[in-house]
mmCIF file of C-alpha atoms in Angstrom:
data_model
loop_
_atom_site.group_PDB
_atom_site.id
_atom_site.type_symbol
_atom_site.label_atom_id
_atom_site.label_comp_id
_atom_site.label_asym_id
_atom_site.label_seq_id
_atom_site.Cartn_x
_atom_site.Cartn_y
_atom_site.Cartn_z
ATOM 1 C CA MET A 521 -41.414 -29.675 33.577
ATOM 2 C CA TYR A 522 -42.128 -26.508 31.605
ATOM 3 C CA ALA A 523 -39.110 -24.830 33.205
ATOM 4 C CA LEU A 524 -36.855 -27.781 32.413
ATOM 5 C CA ALA A 525 -38.042 -27.885 28.806
ATOM 6 C CA ALA A 526 -37.481 -24.146 28.386
ATOM 7 C CA GLY A 527 -34.021 -24.439 29.902
ATOM 8 C CA ALA A 528 -33.107 -27.323 27.602
ATOM 9 C CA ALA A 529 -34.339 -25.357 24.582
ATOM 10 C CA GLY A 530 -32.243 -22.395 25.658
ATOM 11 C CA VAL A 531 -29.124 -24.516 25.993
ATOM 12 C CA SER A 532 -29.790 -26.071 22.584
ATOM 13 C CA ALA A 533 -30.201 -22.648 20.985
ATOM 14 C CA LEU A 534 -26.939 -21.455 22.520
ATOM 15 C CA THR A 535 -25.172 -24.544 21.262
ATOM 16 C CA LEU A 536 -26.413 -24.060 17.702
ATOM 17 C CA ALA A 537 -25.868 -20.286 17.532
ATOM 18 C CA PRO A 538 -22.634 -19.392 15.648
ATOM 19 C CA LEU A 539 -20.146 -17.451 17.700
ATOM 20 C CA ALA A 540 -18.333 -14.531 16.096
ATOM 21 C CA GLU A 541 -14.682 -15.499 16.254
ATOM 22 C CA ALA A 542 -11.829 -13.347 15.038
ATOM 23 C CA GLU A 543 -10.283 -14.698 11.859
ATOM 24 C CA ILE A 544 -7.484 -13.306 9.713
ATOM 25 C CA VAL A 545 -7.774 -13.811 5.973
ATOM 26 C CA TYR A 546 -4.267 -13.763 4.474
ATOM 27 C CA THR A 547 -3.433 -13.518 0.772
ATOM 28 C CA PRO A 548 0.160 -14.098 -0.394
ATOM 29 C CA ALA A 549 1.127 -12.019 -3.437
ATOM 30 C CA HIS A 550 4.046 -11.252 -5.744
ATOM 31 C CA VAL A 551 3.027 -8.064 -7.536
ATOM 32 C CA ALA A 552 5.598 -5.629 -8.931
ATOM 33 C CA ILE A 553 4.335 -2.040 -8.911
ATOM 34 C CA LEU A 554 6.543 -0.251 -11.432
ATOM 35 C CA GLY A 555 6.552 3.188 -13.033
ATOM 36 C CA PRO A 556 6.365 5.458 -14.797
ATOM 37 C CA ARG A 557 2.609 4.878 -14.556
ATOM 38 C CA GLY A 558 2.413 1.913 -12.212
ATOM 39 C CA LEU A 559 -0.949 1.107 -10.631
ATOM 40 C CA TYR A 560 -2.330 -1.634 -8.415
ATOM 41 C CA ASN A 561 -5.873 -1.769 -7.060
ATOM 42 C CA LEU A 562 -5.928 -3.683 -3.778
ATOM 43 C CA ASP A 563 -9.101 -5.511 -2.818
ATOM 44 C CA LEU A 564 -8.315 -6.623 0.729
ATOM 45 C CA ASN A 565 -11.367 -8.832 1.253
ATOM 46 C CA HIS A 566 -11.922 -9.999 -2.367
ATOM 47 C CA ASP A 567 -15.418 -8.554 -2.660
ATOM 48 C CA GLY A 568 -14.791 -6.842 -6.004
ATOM 49 C CA ILE A 569 -14.383 -3.373 -4.462
ATOM 50 C CA THR A 570 -11.053 -1.532 -4.547
ATOM 51 C CA ASP A 571 -10.076 -0.690 -0.975
ATOM 52 C CA PHE A 572 -6.720 0.989 -1.699
ATOM 53 C CA THR A 573 -4.713 1.925 -4.797
ATOM 54 C CA PHE A 574 -0.921 1.962 -5.026
ATOM 55 C CA THR A 575 0.542 4.342 -7.604
ATOM 56 C CA ASN A 576 4.118 4.460 -8.833
ATOM 57 C CA THR A 577 4.597 7.409 -11.158
ATOM 58 C CA THR A 578 7.314 9.558 -12.648
ATOM 59 C CA ARG A 579 7.059 13.156 -13.810
ATOM 60 C CA PHE A 580 9.648 15.107 -15.776
ATOM 61 C CA ASP A 581 9.688 18.894 -16.064
ATOM 62 C CA THR A 582 12.150 21.016 -18.025
ATOM 63 C CA ASP A 583 15.075 20.593 -15.623
ATOM 64 C CA GLN A 584 13.830 18.341 -12.831
ATOM 65 C CA ALA A 585 12.188 14.983 -12.245
ATOM 66 C CA PHE A 586 9.948 13.504 -9.551
ATOM 67 C CA TRP A 587 9.419 9.831 -8.654
ATOM 68 C CA ASN A 588 6.571 9.059 -6.222
ATOM 69 C CA LEU A 589 5.263 5.917 -4.566
ATOM 70 C CA PHE A 590 1.880 6.638 -2.976
ATOM 71 C CA VAL A 591 -1.127 4.818 -1.575
ATOM 72 C CA ASN A 592 -4.531 6.289 -2.380
ATOM 73 C CA CYS A 593 -7.443 5.815 0.020
ATOM 74 C CA PRO A 594 -11.015 5.722 -1.315
ATOM 75 C CA GLN A 595 -13.590 7.577 0.754
ATOM 76 C CA GLY A 596 -14.053 6.070 4.220
ATOM 77 C CA ASN A 597 -10.749 4.138 4.201
ATOM 78 C CA ALA A 598 -7.444 5.192 5.763
ATOM 79 C CA VAL A 599 -3.822 4.223 6.432
ATOM 80 C CA VAL A 600 -1.573 4.691 9.456
ATOM 81 C CA GLY A 601 0.820 7.591 9.016
ATOM 82 C CA THR A 602 2.488 10.622 10.527
ATOM 83 C CA PHE A 603 1.558 14.226 9.907
ATOM 84 C CA VAL A 604 4.173 16.208 7.969
ATOM 85 C CA TYR A 605 2.759 19.702 7.689
ATOM 86 C CA ARG A 606 -0.282 21.425 6.299
ATOM 87 C CA GLY A 607 -0.785 20.938 2.587
ATOM 88 C CA PHE A 608 1.509 17.917 2.315
ATOM 89 C CA PRO A 609 0.470 14.257 2.330
ATOM 90 C CA PRO A 610 1.179 12.235 5.484
ATOM 91 C CA ASP A 611 4.084 9.793 5.582
ATOM 92 C CA ALA A 612 2.737 6.240 5.620
ATOM 93 C CA ARG A 613 4.177 4.262 8.516
ATOM 94 C CA ALA A 614 6.200 1.090 7.844
ATOM 95 C CA PHE A 615 5.330 -1.409 10.606
ATOM 96 C CA VAL A 616 7.537 -4.329 11.576
ATOM 97 C CA ALA A 617 6.103 -7.830 11.971
ATOM 98 C CA GLY A 618 4.297 -8.366 15.254
ATOM 99 C CA ALA A 619 3.058 -4.798 15.684
ATOM 100 C CA PRO A 620 -0.663 -4.384 16.471
ATOM 101 C CA ILE A 621 -2.745 -2.357 14.029
ATOM 102 C CA GLY A 622 -6.030 -1.089 15.399
ATOM 103 C CA PRO A 623 -8.119 1.781 16.771
ATOM 104 C CA GLY A 624 -5.283 3.419 18.714
ATOM 105 C CA GLU A 625 -3.204 4.282 15.633
ATOM 106 C CA PRO A 626 -3.189 7.662 13.825
ATOM 107 C CA PHE A 627 -5.113 6.933 10.621
ATOM 108 C CA PHE A 628 -5.286 9.391 7.733
ATOM 109 C CA ARG A 629 -8.183 9.434 5.262
ATOM 110 C CA LYS A 630 -6.164 10.725 2.339
ATOM 111 C CA ASP A 631 -3.387 9.825 -0.047
ATOM 112 C CA ALA A 632 -0.185 8.961 1.796
ATOM 113 C CA LYS A 633 3.447 8.948 0.743
ATOM 114 C CA LEU A 634 5.558 5.816 0.942
ATOM 115 C CA ALA A 635 8.697 7.027 -0.850
ATOM 116 C CA THR A 636 9.745 9.886 -3.127
ATOM 117 C CA PHE A 637 12.848 10.807 -5.098
ATOM 118 C CA TYR A 638 13.707 14.210 -6.589
ATOM 119 C CA TYR A 639 16.322 15.040 -9.221
ATOM 120 C CA GLY A 640 17.013 18.657 -10.127
ATOM 121 C CA GLY A 641 18.400 21.881 -8.771
ATOM 122 C CA GLY A 642 20.202 21.395 -5.479
ATOM 123 C CA GLY A 643 20.991 17.771 -6.246
ATOM 124 C CA PRO A 644 19.042 14.526 -5.734
ATOM 125 C CA SER A 645 17.055 13.837 -2.571
ATOM 126 C CA SER A 646 14.801 11.057 -1.296
ATOM 127 C CA HIS A 647 12.133 10.998 1.414
ATOM 128 C CA GLY A 648 9.663 8.660 3.104
ATOM 129 C CA ASN A 649 9.474 5.847 5.647
ATOM 130 C CA TRP A 650 9.631 3.163 2.950
ATOM 131 C CA LEU A 651 13.077 3.877 1.520
ATOM 132 C CA ASN A 652 14.907 0.548 1.041
ATOM 133 C CA VAL A 653 12.791 -1.655 3.298
ATOM 134 C CA THR A 654 12.092 -5.369 3.059
ATOM 135 C CA ASN A 655 8.737 -6.877 4.057
ATOM 136 C CA ARG A 656 7.367 -3.966 6.060
ATOM 137 C CA TYR A 657 3.660 -3.553 6.767
ATOM 138 C CA LEU A 658 1.254 -0.767 5.875
ATOM 139 C CA GLY A 659 -1.538 -0.438 8.444
ATOM 140 C CA MET A 660 -4.997 -0.106 6.906
ATOM 141 C CA ARG A 661 -8.536 0.657 7.999
ATOM 142 C CA PHE A 662 -11.413 0.014 5.623
ATOM 143 C CA GLN A 663 -15.154 -0.568 5.449
ATOM 144 C CA ILE A 664 -17.137 -3.752 4.905
ATOM 145 C CA ALA A 665 -20.914 -3.227 4.789
ATOM 146 C CA GLY A 666 -20.546 -0.002 6.772
ATOM 147 C CA GLN A 667 -18.391 -1.556 9.506
ATOM 148 C CA THR A 668 -14.732 -0.797 10.260
ATOM 149 C CA HIS A 669 -12.132 -3.512 9.712
ATOM 150 C CA TYR A 670 -8.335 -3.499 10.007
ATOM 151 C CA GLY A 671 -5.727 -4.986 7.732
ATOM 152 C CA TRP A 672 -2.205 -4.711 6.394
ATOM 153 C CA ALA A 673 -0.271 -4.847 3.143
ATOM 154 C CA ARG A 674 3.292 -6.169 3.077
ATOM 155 C CA LEU A 675 5.696 -4.437 0.703
ATOM 156 C CA THR A 676 9.348 -4.391 -0.211
ATOM 157 C CA VAL A 677 10.634 -1.091 -1.616
ATOM 158 C CA LYS A 678 14.033 -0.376 -3.144
ATOM 159 C CA VAL A 679 15.263 3.081 -4.187
ATOM 160 C CA THR A 680 18.292 3.295 -6.461
ATOM 161 C CA ASN A 681 20.422 6.278 -7.493
ATOM 162 C CA SER A 682 21.987 4.810 -10.632
ATOM 163 C CA PRO A 683 19.727 4.385 -12.437
ATOM 164 C CA ILE A 684 17.289 6.562 -10.515
ATOM 165 C CA ASN A 685 14.346 4.346 -9.743
ATOM 166 C CA ILE A 686 11.917 3.111 -7.114
ATOM 167 C CA TYR A 687 10.955 -0.543 -7.207
ATOM 168 C CA ALA A 688 7.976 -1.709 -5.168
ATOM 169 C CA GLU A 689 6.637 -5.220 -4.687
ATOM 170 C CA LEU A 690 3.486 -6.234 -2.852
ATOM 171 C CA THR A 691 4.273 -9.568 -1.189
ATOM 172 C CA GLY A 692 1.042 -10.192 0.716
ATOM 173 C CA TYR A 693 -1.915 -8.690 2.541
ATOM 174 C CA ALA A 694 -4.464 -9.604 5.198
ATOM 175 C CA TYR A 695 -7.526 -8.342 7.049
ATOM 176 C CA GLU A 696 -9.465 -9.146 10.201
ATOM 177 C CA THR A 697 -12.961 -10.496 9.529
ATOM 178 C CA VAL A 698 -14.483 -9.231 12.785
ATOM 179 C CA ALA A 699 -15.295 -5.524 12.844
ATOM 180 C CA ASP A 700 -13.365 -3.197 15.187
ATOM 181 C CA THR A 701 -10.831 -5.941 15.992
ATOM 182 C CA PRO A 702 -7.088 -5.156 15.796
ATOM 183 C CA ILE A 703 -4.820 -7.230 13.568
ATOM 184 C CA ILE A 704 -1.191 -8.244 14.098
ATOM 185 C CA ALA A 705 1.159 -7.173 11.315
ATOM 186 C CA GLY A 706 2.672 -10.166 9.568
ATOM 187 C CA LYS A 707 0.560 -12.867 11.195
ATOM 188 C CA THR A 708 0.110 -15.449 8.440
ATOM 189 C CA SER A 709 -0.277 -18.721 10.305
ATOM 190 C CA GLY A 710 -2.276 -20.182 13.174
ATOM 191 C CA THR A 711 -5.713 -21.653 13.805
ATOM 192 C CA ASP A 712 -7.286 -18.238 13.312
ATOM 193 C CA VAL A 713 -5.666 -17.601 9.892
ATOM 194 C CA LYS A 714 -7.186 -18.552 6.541
ATOM 195 C CA GLU A 715 -5.046 -18.307 3.399
ATOM 196 C CA ILE A 716 -6.538 -17.622 -0.040
ATOM 197 C CA SER A 717 -5.203 -16.827 -3.511
ATOM 198 C CA ASP A 718 -4.472 -13.377 -4.918
ATOM 199 C CA THR A 719 -6.291 -11.786 -7.879
ATOM 200 C CA GLY A 720 -5.963 -8.483 -9.738
ATOM 201 C CA GLY A 721 -3.225 -5.912 -10.328
ATOM 202 C CA ALA A 722 -2.075 -3.583 -13.086
ATOM 203 C CA SER A 723 1.024 -1.707 -14.183
ATOM 204 C CA SER A 724 2.117 0.067 -17.308
ATOM 205 C CA ALA A 725 5.013 1.906 -18.940
ATOM 206 C CA ALA A 726 5.089 5.102 -20.960
ATOM 207 C CA PRO A 727 7.093 6.454 -23.914
ATOM 208 C CA ALA A 728 9.665 9.202 -23.592
ATOM 209 C CA THR A 729 8.051 12.578 -22.902
ATOM 210 C CA LEU A 730 9.070 16.068 -23.939
ATOM 211 C CA GLY A 731 10.101 16.588 -20.317
ATOM 212 C CA MET A 732 12.485 13.622 -20.533
ATOM 213 C CA LEU A 733 13.972 14.979 -23.746
ATOM 214 C CA ALA A 734 14.299 18.458 -22.254
ATOM 215 C CA MET A 735 16.322 17.034 -19.358
ATOM 216 C CA GLY A 736 18.972 15.971 -21.868
ATOM 217 C CA SER A 737 21.288 13.134 -20.930
ATOM 218 C CA PRO A 738 19.672 12.060 -17.586
ATOM 219 C CA GLY A 739 16.189 11.832 -19.081
ATOM 220 C CA LEU A 740 17.285 10.129 -22.295
ATOM 221 C CA SER A 741 19.448 7.575 -20.502
ATOM 222 C CA VAL A 742 16.518 6.671 -18.251
ATOM 223 C CA TRP A 743 14.225 6.243 -21.271
ATOM 224 C CA ARG A 744 16.791 4.207 -23.232
ATOM 225 C CA ARG A 745 17.370 1.845 -20.294
ATOM 226 C CA GLU A 746 13.639 1.336 -19.992
ATOM 227 C CA ARG A 747 13.254 0.691 -23.730
ATOM 228 C CA SER A 748 16.193 -1.722 -23.962
ATOM 229 C CA SER A 749 15.334 -3.743 -20.868
ATOM 230 C CA GLY A 750 11.575 -3.794 -21.395
ATOM 231 C CA GLN A 751 11.174 -2.963 -17.702
ATOM 232 C CA PRO A 752 9.346 0.213 -16.704
ATOM 233 C CA LEU A 753 11.145 2.764 -14.617
ATOM 234 C CA GLY A 754 10.669 4.699 -11.506
ATOM 235 C CA ILE A 755 7.871 5.331 -9.095
ATOM 236 C CA LEU A 756 6.592 8.536 -7.760
ATOM 237 C CA SER A 757 3.844 10.995 -8.219
ATOM 238 C CA LEU A 758 4.467 14.717 -8.143
ATOM 239 C CA GLN A 759 4.226 16.134 -4.647
ATOM 240 C CA ASN A 760 3.287 19.809 -4.468
#
């Protein structure tokens, strides 16, 4: 009798105990990240803590200009990328939908480049894995209460030569609620997906600088277009 009662209690306890099931929390978004001082703080799990920051900046020197679209990783967080060479930021990888993002990927705990554009001596040039892509996925690793979780941010990036500009839009993001569990890029539906609303974001524009004026016609035309349209320009931070 005692054995039967103990067994029944054990079965009851197992029935009542919550099982940790993988769940993806997906947040649709429509956030334009524009320069020359564009900024967006991404809180993947909506806990009030910035997990990643996207920056879209422009810098003008006497005879050259730099546009940079970067993702900044707070301490302990990282993004999937490829090593360039010592002293340079890694190139953030642009995943296609359906790709797994998890422990086997090369994560970098530092700022990573999405796209850059240079105008100056030697002519214009652009670099990065996010040049003119639509709905690609940035693989992310971040911490929740000291545990590692995986997620992604979906972005569309357009780089134009005339006018010179980089336009970036965050169109959604998601994370896996169970620690150390891979996530599938672009998975936004299914019984294991929960959708919630987006919050946050910031961007700003800046007046013409002495560097813009020193560039002469290219810099002034960029500033005038920005002033007349009311839409900020560009996106890149200076890469040394």
